[in-house]
Tab-separated table of C-alpha atoms in Angstrom:
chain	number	residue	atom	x	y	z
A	10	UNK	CA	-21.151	1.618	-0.694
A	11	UNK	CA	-18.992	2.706	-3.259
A	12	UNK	CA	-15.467	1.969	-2.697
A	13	UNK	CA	-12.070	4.124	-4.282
A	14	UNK	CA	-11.975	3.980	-7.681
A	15	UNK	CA	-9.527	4.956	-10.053
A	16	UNK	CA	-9.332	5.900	-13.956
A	17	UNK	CA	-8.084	5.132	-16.500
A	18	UNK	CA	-7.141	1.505	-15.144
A	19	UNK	CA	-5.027	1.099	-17.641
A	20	UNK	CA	-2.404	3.451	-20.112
A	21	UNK	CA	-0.182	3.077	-22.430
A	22	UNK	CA	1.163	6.252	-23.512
A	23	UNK	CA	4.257	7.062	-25.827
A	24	UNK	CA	7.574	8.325	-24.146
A	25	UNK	CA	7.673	12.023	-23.790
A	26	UNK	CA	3.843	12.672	-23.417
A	27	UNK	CA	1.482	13.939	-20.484
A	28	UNK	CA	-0.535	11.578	-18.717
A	29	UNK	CA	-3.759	12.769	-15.946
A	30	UNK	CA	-4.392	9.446	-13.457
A	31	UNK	CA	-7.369	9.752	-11.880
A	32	UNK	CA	-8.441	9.399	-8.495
A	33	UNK	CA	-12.297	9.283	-7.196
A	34	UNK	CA	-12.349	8.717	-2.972
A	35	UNK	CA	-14.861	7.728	-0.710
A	36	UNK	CA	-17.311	9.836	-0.216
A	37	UNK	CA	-16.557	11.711	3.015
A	38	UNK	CA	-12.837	11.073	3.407
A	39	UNK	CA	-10.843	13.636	3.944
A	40	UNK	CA	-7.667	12.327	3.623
A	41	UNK	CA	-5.866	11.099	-0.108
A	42	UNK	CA	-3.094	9.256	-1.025
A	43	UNK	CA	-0.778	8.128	-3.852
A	44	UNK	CA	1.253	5.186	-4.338
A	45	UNK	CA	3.746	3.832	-6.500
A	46	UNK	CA	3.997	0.235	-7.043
A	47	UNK	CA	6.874	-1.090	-9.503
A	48	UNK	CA	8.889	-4.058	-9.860
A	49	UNK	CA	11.920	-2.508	-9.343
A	50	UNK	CA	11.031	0.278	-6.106
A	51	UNK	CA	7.933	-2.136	-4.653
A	52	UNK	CA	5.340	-0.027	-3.443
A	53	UNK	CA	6.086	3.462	-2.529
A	54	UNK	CA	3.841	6.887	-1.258
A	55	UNK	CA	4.085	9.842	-3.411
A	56	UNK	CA	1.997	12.324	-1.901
A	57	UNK	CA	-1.018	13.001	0.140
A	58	UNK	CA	-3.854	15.417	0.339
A	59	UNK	CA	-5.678	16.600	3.573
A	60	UNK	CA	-8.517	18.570	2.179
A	61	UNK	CA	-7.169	19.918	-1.174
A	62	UNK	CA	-3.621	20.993	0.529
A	63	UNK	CA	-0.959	18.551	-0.263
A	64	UNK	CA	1.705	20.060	3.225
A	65	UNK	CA	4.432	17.897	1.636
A	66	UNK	CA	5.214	17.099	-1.719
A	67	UNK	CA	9.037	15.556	-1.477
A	68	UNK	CA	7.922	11.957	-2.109
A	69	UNK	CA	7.356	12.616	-5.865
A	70	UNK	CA	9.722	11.311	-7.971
A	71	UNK	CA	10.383	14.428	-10.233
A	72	UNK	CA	9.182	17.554	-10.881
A	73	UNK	CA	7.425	16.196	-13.524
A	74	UNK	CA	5.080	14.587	-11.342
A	75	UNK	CA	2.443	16.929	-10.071
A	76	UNK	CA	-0.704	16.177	-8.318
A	77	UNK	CA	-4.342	18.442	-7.119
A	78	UNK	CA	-7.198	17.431	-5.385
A	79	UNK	CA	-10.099	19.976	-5.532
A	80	UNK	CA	-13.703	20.384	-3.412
A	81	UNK	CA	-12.071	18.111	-1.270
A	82	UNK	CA	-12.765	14.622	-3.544
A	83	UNK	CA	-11.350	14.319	-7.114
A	84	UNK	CA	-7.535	13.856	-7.753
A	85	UNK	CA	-5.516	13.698	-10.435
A	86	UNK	CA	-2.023	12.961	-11.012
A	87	UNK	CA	-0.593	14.184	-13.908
A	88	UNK	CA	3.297	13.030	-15.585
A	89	UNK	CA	4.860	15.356	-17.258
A	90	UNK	CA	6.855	14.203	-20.929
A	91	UNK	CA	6.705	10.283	-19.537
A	92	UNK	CA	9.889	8.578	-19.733
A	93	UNK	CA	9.903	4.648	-19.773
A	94	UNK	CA	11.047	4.297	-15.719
A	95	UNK	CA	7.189	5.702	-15.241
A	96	UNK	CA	6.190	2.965	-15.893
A	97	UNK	CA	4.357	1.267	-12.879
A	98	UNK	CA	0.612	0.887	-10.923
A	99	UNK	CA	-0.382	4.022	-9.471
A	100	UNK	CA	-2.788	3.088	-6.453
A	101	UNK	CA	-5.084	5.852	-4.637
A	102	UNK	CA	-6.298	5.666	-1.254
A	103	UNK	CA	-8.789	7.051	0.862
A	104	UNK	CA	-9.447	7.601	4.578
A	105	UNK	CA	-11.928	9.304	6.867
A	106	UNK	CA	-8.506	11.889	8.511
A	107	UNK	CA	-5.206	11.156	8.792
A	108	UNK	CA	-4.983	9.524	12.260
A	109	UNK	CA	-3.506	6.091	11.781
A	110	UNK	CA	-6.936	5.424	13.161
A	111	UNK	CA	-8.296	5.572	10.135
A	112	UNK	CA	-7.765	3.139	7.842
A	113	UNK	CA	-6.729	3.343	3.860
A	114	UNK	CA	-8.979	1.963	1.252
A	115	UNK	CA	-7.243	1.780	-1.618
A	116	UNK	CA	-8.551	1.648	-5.776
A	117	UNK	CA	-7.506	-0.652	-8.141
A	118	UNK	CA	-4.765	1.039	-9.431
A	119	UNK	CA	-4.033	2.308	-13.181
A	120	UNK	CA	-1.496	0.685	-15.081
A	121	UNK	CA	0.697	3.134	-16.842
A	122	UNK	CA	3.097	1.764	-19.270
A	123	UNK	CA	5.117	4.335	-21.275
A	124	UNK	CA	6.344	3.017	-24.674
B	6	UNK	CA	14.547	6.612	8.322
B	7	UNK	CA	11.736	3.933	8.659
B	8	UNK	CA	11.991	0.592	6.820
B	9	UNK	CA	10.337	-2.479	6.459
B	10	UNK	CA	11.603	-5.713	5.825
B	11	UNK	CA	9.834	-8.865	4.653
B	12	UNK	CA	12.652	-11.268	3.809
B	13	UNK	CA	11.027	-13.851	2.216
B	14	UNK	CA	10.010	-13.047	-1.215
B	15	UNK	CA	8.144	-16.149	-2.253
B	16	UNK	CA	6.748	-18.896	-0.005
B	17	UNK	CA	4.717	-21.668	-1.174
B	18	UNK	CA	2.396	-23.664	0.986
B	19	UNK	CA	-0.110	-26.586	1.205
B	20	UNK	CA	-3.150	-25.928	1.658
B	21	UNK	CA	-4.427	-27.024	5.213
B	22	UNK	CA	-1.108	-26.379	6.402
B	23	UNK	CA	-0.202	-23.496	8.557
B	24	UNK	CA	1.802	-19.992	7.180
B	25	UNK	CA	3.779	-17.186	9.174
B	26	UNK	CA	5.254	-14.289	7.048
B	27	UNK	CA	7.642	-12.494	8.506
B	28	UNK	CA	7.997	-8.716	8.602
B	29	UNK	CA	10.985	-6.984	10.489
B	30	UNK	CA	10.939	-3.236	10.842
B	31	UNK	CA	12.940	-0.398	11.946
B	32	UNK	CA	11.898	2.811	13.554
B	33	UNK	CA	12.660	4.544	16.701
B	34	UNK	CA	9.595	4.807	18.119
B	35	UNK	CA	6.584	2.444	19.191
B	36	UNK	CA	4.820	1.784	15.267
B	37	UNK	CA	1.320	1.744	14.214
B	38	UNK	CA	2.203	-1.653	11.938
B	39	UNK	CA	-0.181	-2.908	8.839
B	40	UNK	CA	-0.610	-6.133	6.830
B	41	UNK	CA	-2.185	-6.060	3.920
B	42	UNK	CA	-3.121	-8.590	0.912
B	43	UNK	CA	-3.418	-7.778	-3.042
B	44	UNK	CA	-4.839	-10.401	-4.866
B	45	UNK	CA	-4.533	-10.468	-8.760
B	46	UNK	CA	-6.011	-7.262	-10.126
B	47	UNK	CA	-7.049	-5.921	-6.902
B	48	UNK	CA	-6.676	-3.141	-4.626
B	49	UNK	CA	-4.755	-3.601	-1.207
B	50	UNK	CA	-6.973	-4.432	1.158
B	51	UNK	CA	-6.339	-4.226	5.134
B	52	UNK	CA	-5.894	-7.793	7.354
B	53	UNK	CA	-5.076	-6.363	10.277
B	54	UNK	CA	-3.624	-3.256	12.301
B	55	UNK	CA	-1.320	-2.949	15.322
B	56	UNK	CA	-1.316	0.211	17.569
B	57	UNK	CA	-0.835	-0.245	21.102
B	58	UNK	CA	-1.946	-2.808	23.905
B	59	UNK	CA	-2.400	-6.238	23.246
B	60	UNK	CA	0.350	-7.559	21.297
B	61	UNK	CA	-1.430	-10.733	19.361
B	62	UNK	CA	-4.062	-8.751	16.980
B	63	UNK	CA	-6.943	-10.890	15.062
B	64	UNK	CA	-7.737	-9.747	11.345
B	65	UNK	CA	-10.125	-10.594	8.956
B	66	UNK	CA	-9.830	-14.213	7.015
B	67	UNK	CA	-8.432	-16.109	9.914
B	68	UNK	CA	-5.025	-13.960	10.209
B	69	UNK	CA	-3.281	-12.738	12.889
B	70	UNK	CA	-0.150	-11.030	14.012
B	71	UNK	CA	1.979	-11.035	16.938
B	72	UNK	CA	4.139	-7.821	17.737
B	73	UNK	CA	7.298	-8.479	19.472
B	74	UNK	CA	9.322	-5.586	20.486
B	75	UNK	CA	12.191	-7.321	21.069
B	76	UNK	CA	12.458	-8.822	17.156
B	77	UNK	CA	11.135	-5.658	16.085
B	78	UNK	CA	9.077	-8.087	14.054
B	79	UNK	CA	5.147	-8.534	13.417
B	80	UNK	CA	4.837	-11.945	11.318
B	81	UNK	CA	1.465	-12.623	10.269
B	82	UNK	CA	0.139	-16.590	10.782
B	83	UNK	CA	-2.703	-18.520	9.673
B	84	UNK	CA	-3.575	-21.831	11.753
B	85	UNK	CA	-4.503	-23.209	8.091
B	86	UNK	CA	-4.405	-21.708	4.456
B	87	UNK	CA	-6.691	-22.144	1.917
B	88	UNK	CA	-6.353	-21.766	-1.762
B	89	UNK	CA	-7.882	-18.716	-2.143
B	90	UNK	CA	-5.006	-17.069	0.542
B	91	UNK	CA	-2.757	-17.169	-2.645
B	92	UNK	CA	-2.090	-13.470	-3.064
B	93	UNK	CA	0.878	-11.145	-2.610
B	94	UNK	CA	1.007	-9.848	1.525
B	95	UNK	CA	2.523	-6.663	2.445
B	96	UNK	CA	3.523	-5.561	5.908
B	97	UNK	CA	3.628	-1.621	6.198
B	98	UNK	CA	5.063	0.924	9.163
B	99	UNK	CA	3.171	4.085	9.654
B	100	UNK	CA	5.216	7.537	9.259
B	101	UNK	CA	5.357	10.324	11.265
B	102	UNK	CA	2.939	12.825	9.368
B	103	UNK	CA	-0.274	11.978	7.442
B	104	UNK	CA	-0.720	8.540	7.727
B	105	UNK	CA	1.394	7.607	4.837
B	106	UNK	CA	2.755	4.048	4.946
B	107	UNK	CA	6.004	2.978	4.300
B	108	UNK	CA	5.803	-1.049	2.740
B	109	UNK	CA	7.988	-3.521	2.661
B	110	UNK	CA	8.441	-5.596	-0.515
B	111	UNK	CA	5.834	-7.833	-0.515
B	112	UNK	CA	5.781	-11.847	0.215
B	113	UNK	CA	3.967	-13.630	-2.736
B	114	UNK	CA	2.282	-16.811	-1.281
B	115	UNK	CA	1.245	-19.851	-3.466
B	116	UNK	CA	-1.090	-22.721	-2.229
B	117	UNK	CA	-0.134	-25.984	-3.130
B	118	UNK	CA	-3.726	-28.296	-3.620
């Protein structure tokens, strides 16, 4: 079956504009997660979704990072006026609930690179 | 706070010969523990999980892992790599709420023909 997938996979957007990263789950899962992966922080969670109710949104970086899910599938991530240290793959994952039971499938990431 | 630590950061191999990676963590309580692999372009994708019980857990591809307590370590070993094993591995500690997954940095592996 289909499989997490993410768009665009990659971005290159100037410094100071909004970016929306887009995240399509497996059908079915409930839960959703964001990751961070750069060379300089390694991979790191940003936020997660159970349903479309993110309980706890400290892991984003800024408050220009903001992120909705909606019907329970779809999510999109959306940077605020990029600056260059946004830079980085942003991965999505998916799982069936958020028991460790369940494992993460994760997208293929976008590349954002802010110029 | 949880943390993960993989200490080696690059480790090249022969192929045929064996690999461990090694993965310390730190965390108070018993860990749900993850490795996974990320080849070139790709996703993460899940070798193997620990939760409880048996502490030598078999994963897809010929990998396994062996918790130890003790170390606070779960390395991950292969009898024998192959070529297409060259990827970059990433042990991961479950937190407390909603499943998310704190990672260490990552051991990229090369295979030597």
């Amino acid at each position: 079956g289909a499989g997490v997938s993410q768009s665009p996979s990659n971005k290159v957007t100037e410094k100071g504009k909004d970016v929306e990263l887009r995240c399509d789950p497996i059908s079915g899962h409930t839960a959703l997660y964001w990751y961070r992966q750069s060379l300089g922080q390694g991979l790191e969670f940003l936020i997660y979704f159970q349903g479309n109710s993110a309980p706890d949104k400290s892991g984003l970086p800024s408050d220009r990072f903001s992120a909705e899910r909606t019907g329970g599938s779809v999510s999109t991530l959306t940077i605020q006026r990029t600056q260059q240290e946004d830079s980085a793959v942003y991965l999505c994952a998916s799982s069936f609930g958020l028991a460790a039971a369940y494992e993460q499938y994760f997208g293929p990431g976008t590349r954002l690179t802010v110029t | 706070a949880q943390s993960v630590t993989q200490p080696d950061i690059h480790i090249t191999v022969s192929e045929g010969a064996s690999l461990e990676l090694r993965c310390n963590y730190s965390y108070g309580a018993t860990p749900y523990l993850f490795w996974y692999v990320q080849s070139p372009g790709q996703g993460l994708q899940l070798l193997l999980k620990y939760f409880s019980g048996d502490t030598l857990v078999q994963g897809i591809k010929g990998f396994e892992a062996e918790f130890k307590r003790s170390q606070s370590s779960f390395n991950l070993r292969k009898p024998s790599v192959h070529w297409s094993d060259a990827a970059e591995y990433f042990c991961a500690v479950e937190q407390n709420a909603g499943n998310m997954l704190t990672f260490g940095g990552g051991t990229r592996l090369m295979v030597k023909p």
